[in-house]
């Protein structure tokens, strides 16, 4: 395939040897199909980061490792690549390691490969489990700073966490839910993608605590482990609705909102209030169609910029700064969509 990049740059982007990249580009065989895909993906990443490749300055190669639905990782990729030019004169290049779900062992192996290969930093969204905490410790021991993004690993050796105060976000959702439901009867469905993500657990605790204090008469019905994926989410929501005819509202902590609404529609049920998180493509469309009441959002570009700055500070490229404050929580309704969202 034609491209303007030296083999050395492609190899660095892909985390492979130059010989392997050369075999793929020249069709010499002896390379796994998955490896060939990594080479072509690296070229695509370089093409998107072309401006950064041409800049002259101190270069930082950062690995972005995330377990999340594709709609969210796409938003992260777009936010990061939009921020890259603002980091000039430093040059930040990124390698992406995204997966929607899978055994935790695969995620740990990815982190261990990065520790062996080397990196200037890792920006990580991962379940809060002992195996991942241990892998972060190995990265730190290898001199690779780790910044957790969106969801934290507080018991790990990570350098910093960048994201919102999730308990405050959950309490905000409870406040909105109580105001909008008013005196109408009905139970509330709370939906988590997984109980192993610290941010979702914190949101659920904030929501439950505020509802208990302000609206103790409301029953909360919890579902989990849909992984934010539409196929599994639909089945979980439909089963919950069939079991409980009094569910009238949803607090979606982990996503899969198209599937959730489809389950309501297929059973002829009304969802009177629906509060969700993150202004991704799906939620933007649903909000614009008035299928969601509100989305609790935070500026992903600001978050990834702060994560990158934290990595750069770890290498002495920026002056020290105090602990980063939690990201601002924005309440977005169909009537105050930001300009970039209305263009989606």
CSV table of C-alpha atoms in Angstrom, one decimal:
chain,number,residue,atom,x,y,z
A,1,UNK,CA,0.0,0.0,0.0
A,2,UNK,CA,1.2,3.5,-0.7
A,3,UNK,CA,2.2,5.8,2.2
A,4,UNK,CA,4.6,8.6,2.9
A,5,UNK,CA,6.1,7.2,6.2
A,6,UNK,CA,9.4,5.5,6.8
A,7,UNK,CA,9.4,1.9,7.9
A,8,UNK,CA,11.0,3.0,11.2
A,9,UNK,CA,8.1,5.3,12.0
A,10,UNK,CA,5.5,2.7,11.1
A,11,UNK,CA,7.3,0.1,13.3
A,12,UNK,CA,7.5,2.5,16.2
A,13,UNK,CA,3.8,3.4,15.9
A,14,UNK,CA,2.8,-0.3,15.7
A,15,UNK,CA,5.2,-1.5,18.4
A,16,UNK,CA,6.7,-4.0,16.0
A,17,UNK,CA,10.1,-4.7,14.5
A,18,UNK,CA,11.1,-3.0,11.3
A,19,UNK,CA,11.6,-6.4,9.7
A,20,UNK,CA,8.0,-7.4,10.5
A,21,UNK,CA,6.7,-4.2,9.0
A,22,UNK,CA,8.8,-4.7,5.9
A,23,UNK,CA,7.4,-8.2,5.4
A,24,UNK,CA,3.9,-6.9,5.7
A,25,UNK,CA,4.4,-4.0,3.3
A,26,UNK,CA,6.1,-6.1,0.7
A,27,UNK,CA,3.7,-9.1,1.0
A,28,UNK,CA,6.4,-11.5,1.9
A,29,UNK,CA,4.3,-13.7,4.0
A,30,UNK,CA,5.1,-15.4,7.3
A,31,UNK,CA,3.1,-12.8,9.3
A,32,UNK,CA,-0.1,-13.4,11.2
A,33,UNK,CA,-3.2,-11.6,9.9
A,34,UNK,CA,-3.6,-9.8,13.2
A,35,UNK,CA,0.0,-8.5,12.9
A,36,UNK,CA,-0.7,-7.3,9.4
A,37,UNK,CA,-3.8,-5.4,10.7
A,38,UNK,CA,-1.7,-3.7,13.3
A,39,UNK,CA,0.7,-2.5,10.6
A,40,UNK,CA,-2.1,-1.1,8.5
A,41,UNK,CA,-3.8,0.4,11.6
A,42,UNK,CA,-0.5,2.1,12.5
A,43,UNK,CA,-0.3,3.7,9.0
A,44,UNK,CA,-3.8,5.0,9.4
A,45,UNK,CA,-2.9,6.4,12.8
A,46,UNK,CA,0.2,8.1,11.4
A,47,UNK,CA,-1.9,9.6,8.6
A,48,UNK,CA,-4.3,11.1,11.1
A,49,UNK,CA,-1.4,12.4,13.1
A,50,UNK,CA,0.5,13.6,10.1
A,51,UNK,CA,0.8,17.2,11.4
A,52,UNK,CA,2.5,15.9,14.6
A,53,UNK,CA,4.8,13.6,12.7
A,54,UNK,CA,6.2,16.6,10.8
A,55,UNK,CA,6.7,18.9,13.8
A,56,UNK,CA,10.1,19.4,15.3
A,57,UNK,CA,10.3,19.1,19.1
A,58,UNK,CA,10.6,16.7,21.9
A,59,UNK,CA,8.6,13.5,21.1
A,60,UNK,CA,6.4,11.6,23.5
A,61,UNK,CA,5.0,8.2,22.5
A,62,UNK,CA,1.9,7.5,24.6
A,63,UNK,CA,-0.2,4.3,24.7
A,64,UNK,CA,-3.9,4.7,25.1
A,65,UNK,CA,-5.4,1.5,26.6
A,66,UNK,CA,-9.1,1.3,27.1
A,67,UNK,CA,-11.9,-1.2,27.7
A,68,UNK,CA,-15.1,0.5,26.5
A,69,UNK,CA,-17.7,0.4,23.8
A,70,UNK,CA,-16.6,1.5,20.4
A,71,UNK,CA,-18.8,4.6,20.5
A,72,UNK,CA,-16.8,5.9,23.5
A,73,UNK,CA,-13.3,4.9,22.3
A,74,UNK,CA,-14.1,6.7,19.0
A,75,UNK,CA,-14.9,9.8,21.0
A,76,UNK,CA,-11.7,9.5,23.0
A,77,UNK,CA,-9.6,9.0,19.8
A,78,UNK,CA,-11.2,12.1,18.2
A,79,UNK,CA,-10.7,14.2,21.3
A,80,UNK,CA,-7.0,13.2,21.6
A,81,UNK,CA,-6.2,13.8,17.9
A,82,UNK,CA,-8.0,17.2,18.0
A,83,UNK,CA,-5.7,18.2,20.9
A,84,UNK,CA,-2.4,17.0,19.4
A,85,UNK,CA,-1.6,20.3,17.6
A,86,UNK,CA,-2.1,22.3,20.7
A,87,UNK,CA,0.8,20.5,22.4
A,88,UNK,CA,3.3,22.1,20.1
A,89,UNK,CA,6.3,22.5,20.3
A,90,UNK,CA,6.2,19.1,22.0
A,91,UNK,CA,5.2,16.2,19.7
A,92,UNK,CA,2.8,13.7,21.2
A,93,UNK,CA,2.2,10.5,19.3
A,94,UNK,CA,-0.3,7.9,20.3
A,95,UNK,CA,-0.8,4.2,20.0
A,96,UNK,CA,-4.3,2.9,20.6
A,97,UNK,CA,-5.2,-0.4,22.3
A,98,UNK,CA,-9.0,-0.5,22.4
A,99,UNK,CA,-11.4,-3.4,23.2
A,100,UNK,CA,-15.0,-3.5,24.0
A,101,UNK,CA,-14.9,-6.5,26.3
A,102,UNK,CA,-12.9,-9.7,27.0
A,103,UNK,CA,-11.0,-11.5,29.7
A,104,UNK,CA,-9.0,-9.3,32.0
A,105,UNK,CA,-5.9,-11.4,31.2
A,106,UNK,CA,-5.8,-10.0,27.7
A,107,UNK,CA,-5.8,-6.5,29.0
A,108,UNK,CA,-3.0,-7.3,31.4
A,109,UNK,CA,-1.0,-8.9,28.6
A,110,UNK,CA,-1.3,-5.6,26.6
A,111,UNK,CA,0.0,-3.6,29.6
A,112,UNK,CA,2.8,-6.0,30.1
A,113,UNK,CA,3.8,-5.8,26.4
A,114,UNK,CA,4.0,-2.0,26.8
A,115,UNK,CA,6.1,-2.4,29.9
A,116,UNK,CA,8.6,-4.6,28.0
A,117,UNK,CA,8.6,-2.5,24.8
A,118,UNK,CA,8.7,0.9,26.5
A,119,UNK,CA,6.6,4.0,26.3
A,120,UNK,CA,6.6,7.6,27.6
A,121,UNK,CA,3.3,7.0,29.3
A,122,UNK,CA,0.0,5.0,29.4
A,123,UNK,CA,-3.5,6.6,29.6
A,124,UNK,CA,-5.7,3.9,30.9
A,125,UNK,CA,-9.4,3.0,31.3
A,126,UNK,CA,-9.7,-0.4,32.9
A,127,UNK,CA,-11.6,-2.4,35.4
A,128,UNK,CA,-10.5,-2.0,39.1
A,129,UNK,CA,-9.4,-5.5,39.7
A,130,UNK,CA,-6.2,-6.8,41.4
A,131,UNK,CA,-4.6,-8.1,38.1
A,132,UNK,CA,-4.8,-4.7,36.5
A,133,UNK,CA,-3.5,-3.0,39.7
A,134,UNK,CA,-0.5,-5.3,39.6
A,135,UNK,CA,0.1,-4.6,35.9
A,136,UNK,CA,0.1,-0.8,36.6
A,137,UNK,CA,2.7,-1.5,39.3
A,138,UNK,CA,4.9,-3.2,36.7
A,139,UNK,CA,4.6,-0.3,34.4
A,140,UNK,CA,5.6,2.1,37.1
A,141,UNK,CA,8.6,-0.1,38.0
A,142,UNK,CA,9.6,0.1,34.3
A,143,UNK,CA,9.6,3.9,34.6
A,144,UNK,CA,6.3,4.4,32.6
A,145,UNK,CA,3.9,6.8,34.2
A,146,UNK,CA,0.2,5.8,34.1
A,147,UNK,CA,-2.7,8.2,34.1
A,148,UNK,CA,-6.2,6.8,34.7
A,149,UNK,CA,-8.9,8.4,32.6
A,150,UNK,CA,-12.7,8.5,33.3
A,151,UNK,CA,-12.4,5.6,35.8
A,152,UNK,CA,-9.8,5.3,38.5
A,153,UNK,CA,-7.6,2.6,40.0
A,154,UNK,CA,-7.0,4.3,43.4
A,155,UNK,CA,-5.1,1.4,45.0
A,156,UNK,CA,-2.6,1.2,42.1
A,157,UNK,CA,0.7,3.0,41.4
A,158,UNK,CA,-0.9,5.3,38.8
A,159,UNK,CA,0.4,8.8,38.7
A,160,UNK,CA,-2.9,10.6,38.6
A,161,UNK,CA,-6.6,10.3,37.8
A,162,UNK,CA,-8.3,12.6,35.3
A,163,UNK,CA,-12.1,12.7,35.2
A,164,UNK,CA,-15.2,13.8,37.0
A,165,UNK,CA,-16.2,13.4,40.7
A,166,UNK,CA,-18.4,10.3,40.0
A,167,UNK,CA,-20.3,10.4,43.3
A,168,UNK,CA,-21.3,14.0,42.6
A,169,UNK,CA,-22.4,13.0,39.1
A,170,UNK,CA,-24.6,10.2,40.6
A,171,UNK,CA,-26.1,12.6,43.1
A,172,UNK,CA,-26.7,15.1,40.3
A,173,UNK,CA,-28.6,12.4,38.4
A,174,UNK,CA,-30.7,11.7,41.5
A,175,UNK,CA,-31.6,15.4,41.9
A,176,UNK,CA,-32.7,15.7,38.3
A,177,UNK,CA,-34.6,12.4,38.5
A,178,UNK,CA,-36.5,13.5,41.6
A,179,UNK,CA,-37.3,16.9,40.1
A,180,UNK,CA,-38.6,15.5,36.8
A,181,UNK,CA,-40.5,12.5,38.2
A,182,UNK,CA,-42.2,14.7,40.8
A,183,UNK,CA,-45.2,13.1,42.4
A,184,UNK,CA,-45.7,10.5,39.6
A,185,UNK,CA,-45.4,6.9,40.8
A,186,UNK,CA,-42.8,4.6,39.4
A,187,UNK,CA,-39.6,2.7,40.0
A,188,UNK,CA,-36.2,3.6,38.6
A,189,UNK,CA,-34.0,1.3,36.6
A,190,UNK,CA,-30.2,1.8,37.2
A,191,UNK,CA,-28.0,0.3,34.6
A,192,UNK,CA,-24.3,-0.4,34.9
A,193,UNK,CA,-22.1,-1.8,32.2
A,194,UNK,CA,-20.0,-3.7,34.8
A,195,UNK,CA,-19.6,-3.6,38.5
A,196,UNK,CA,-15.8,-3.7,38.1
A,197,UNK,CA,-15.4,-0.1,36.8
A,198,UNK,CA,-14.7,2.2,39.7
A,199,UNK,CA,-16.5,5.2,38.0
A,200,UNK,CA,-19.7,3.3,37.6
A,201,UNK,CA,-19.7,2.0,41.2
A,202,UNK,CA,-19.1,5.5,42.5
A,203,UNK,CA,-21.9,7.0,40.3
A,204,UNK,CA,-24.3,4.3,41.5
A,205,UNK,CA,-23.4,5.0,45.2
A,206,UNK,CA,-23.9,8.7,44.7
A,207,UNK,CA,-27.3,8.1,43.0
A,208,UNK,CA,-28.5,5.6,45.6
A,209,UNK,CA,-27.4,7.8,48.5
A,210,UNK,CA,-29.1,10.9,47.2
A,211,UNK,CA,-32.3,9.1,46.3
A,212,UNK,CA,-32.5,7.5,49.7
A,213,UNK,CA,-32.1,10.9,51.4
A,214,UNK,CA,-34.5,12.8,49.1
A,215,UNK,CA,-37.0,10.2,47.8
A,216,UNK,CA,-36.9,7.1,50.1
A,217,UNK,CA,-40.3,6.0,48.7
A,218,UNK,CA,-38.7,5.2,45.3
A,219,UNK,CA,-37.6,1.7,44.5
A,220,UNK,CA,-34.4,1.3,42.5
A,221,UNK,CA,-34.0,-1.8,40.3
A,222,UNK,CA,-30.4,-2.5,39.3
A,223,UNK,CA,-29.1,-4.4,36.2
A,224,UNK,CA,-25.4,-4.9,35.4
A,225,UNK,CA,-22.8,-6.6,33.2
A,226,UNK,CA,-24.3,-5.5,29.9
A,227,UNK,CA,-20.9,-4.1,29.0
A,228,UNK,CA,-22.6,-1.1,27.4
A,229,UNK,CA,-23.2,-3.3,24.3
A,230,UNK,CA,-26.7,-3.1,22.7
A,231,UNK,CA,-27.2,-6.9,22.3
A,232,UNK,CA,-26.6,-7.8,25.9
A,233,UNK,CA,-28.2,-4.6,27.2
A,234,UNK,CA,-31.5,-5.2,25.4
A,235,UNK,CA,-31.9,-8.6,27.0
A,236,UNK,CA,-31.2,-7.4,30.5
A,237,UNK,CA,-33.5,-4.4,30.2
A,238,UNK,CA,-36.3,-6.4,28.7
A,239,UNK,CA,-36.1,-9.0,31.5
A,240,UNK,CA,-36.2,-6.3,34.1
A,241,UNK,CA,-39.2,-4.6,32.6
A,242,UNK,CA,-41.1,-7.9,32.3
A,243,UNK,CA,-40.4,-8.6,36.0
A,244,UNK,CA,-41.3,-5.2,37.2
A,245,UNK,CA,-44.3,-3.4,35.6
A,246,UNK,CA,-43.7,-0.3,37.7
A,247,UNK,CA,-40.4,0.8,36.2
A,248,UNK,CA,-40.9,4.3,34.7
A,249,UNK,CA,-37.5,5.9,34.6
A,250,UNK,CA,-33.8,5.0,33.8
A,251,UNK,CA,-30.5,6.2,35.1
A,252,UNK,CA,-28.0,4.8,32.6
A,253,UNK,CA,-24.6,4.6,34.2
A,254,UNK,CA,-22.9,2.4,31.6
A,255,UNK,CA,-24.5,3.0,28.2
A,256,UNK,CA,-26.4,0.9,25.7
A,257,UNK,CA,-29.2,3.4,25.6
A,258,UNK,CA,-30.5,2.6,22.2
A,259,UNK,CA,-31.1,-0.9,23.3
A,260,UNK,CA,-32.7,0.2,26.6
A,261,UNK,CA,-35.2,2.4,24.7
A,262,UNK,CA,-35.9,-0.4,22.2
A,263,UNK,CA,-36.8,-2.7,25.1
A,264,UNK,CA,-39.3,-0.1,26.4
A,265,UNK,CA,-40.7,0.4,22.9
A,266,UNK,CA,-41.1,-3.3,22.2
A,267,UNK,CA,-43.1,-3.8,25.4
A,268,UNK,CA,-45.2,-0.7,24.8
A,269,UNK,CA,-43.8,0.9,28.0
A,270,UNK,CA,-43.2,4.6,28.6
A,271,UNK,CA,-39.8,5.9,29.9
A,272,UNK,CA,-40.9,9.1,31.6
A,273,UNK,CA,-37.3,10.2,32.6
A,274,UNK,CA,-34.0,9.0,31.2
A,275,UNK,CA,-30.7,10.4,32.5
A,276,UNK,CA,-27.5,9.1,30.8
A,277,UNK,CA,-23.8,9.8,30.7
A,278,UNK,CA,-21.4,11.1,27.9
A,279,UNK,CA,-22.3,13.0,24.8
A,280,UNK,CA,-21.2,10.3,22.3
A,281,UNK,CA,-22.8,9.8,18.8
A,282,UNK,CA,-25.6,7.6,20.1
A,283,UNK,CA,-26.6,9.9,23.0
A,284,UNK,CA,-26.4,13.0,20.9
A,285,UNK,CA,-28.9,11.5,18.4
A,286,UNK,CA,-31.2,10.3,21.2
A,287,UNK,CA,-31.0,13.7,23.0
A,288,UNK,CA,-31.8,15.5,19.8
A,289,UNK,CA,-34.8,13.3,19.3
A,290,UNK,CA,-36.0,14.0,22.9
A,291,UNK,CA,-35.6,10.3,23.8
A,292,UNK,CA,-33.2,11.3,26.7
A,293,UNK,CA,-34.1,13.8,29.3
A,294,UNK,CA,-30.5,14.8,30.0
A,295,UNK,CA,-26.9,13.7,29.5
A,296,UNK,CA,-24.3,14.3,32.2
A,297,UNK,CA,-21.2,15.2,30.2
A,298,UNK,CA,-17.6,16.3,30.7
A,299,UNK,CA,-15.2,17.8,28.1
A,300,UNK,CA,-13.2,14.9,26.8
A,301,UNK,CA,-10.8,17.2,25.0
A,302,UNK,CA,-10.0,18.9,28.2
A,303,UNK,CA,-9.6,15.6,30.0
A,304,UNK,CA,-7.2,14.1,27.4
A,305,UNK,CA,-5.3,17.3,27.3
A,306,UNK,CA,-4.8,17.2,31.1
A,307,UNK,CA,-3.8,13.5,30.8
A,308,UNK,CA,-1.2,14.3,28.2
A,309,UNK,CA,0.1,17.3,30.2
A,310,UNK,CA,0.4,15.0,33.3
A,311,UNK,CA,2.6,12.6,31.3
A,312,UNK,CA,4.7,15.4,30.0
A,313,UNK,CA,5.2,16.8,33.5
A,314,UNK,CA,6.4,13.4,34.6
A,315,UNK,CA,9.2,13.7,32.1
A,316,UNK,CA,10.0,17.3,33.1
A,317,UNK,CA,8.7,18.8,29.9
A,318,UNK,CA,6.3,21.1,31.8
A,319,UNK,CA,6.6,22.8,35.1
A,320,UNK,CA,5.1,20.9,38.1
A,321,UNK,CA,1.5,21.6,39.0
A,322,UNK,CA,-0.8,20.8,41.9
A,323,UNK,CA,-3.3,17.9,41.9
A,324,UNK,CA,-5.8,18.3,39.0
A,325,UNK,CA,-9.3,19.2,40.0
A,326,UNK,CA,-12.2,17.0,38.9
A,327,UNK,CA,-13.6,17.8,35.5
A,328,UNK,CA,-16.8,20.0,35.4
A,329,UNK,CA,-20.1,18.1,35.1
A,330,UNK,CA,-22.2,19.5,32.4
A,331,UNK,CA,-26.0,18.9,32.3
A,332,UNK,CA,-26.9,18.8,28.6
A,333,UNK,CA,-30.6,18.7,27.5
A,334,UNK,CA,-32.1,18.8,24.0
A,335,UNK,CA,-32.1,22.6,24.3
A,336,UNK,CA,-28.4,23.3,25.1
A,337,UNK,CA,-26.5,20.9,23.0
A,338,UNK,CA,-23.0,22.2,22.3
A,339,UNK,CA,-22.2,23.3,18.8
A,340,UNK,CA,-20.0,20.3,18.0
A,341,UNK,CA,-22.7,18.0,19.1
A,342,UNK,CA,-25.4,19.5,16.9
A,343,UNK,CA,-23.3,18.9,13.9
A,344,UNK,CA,-23.2,15.1,14.6
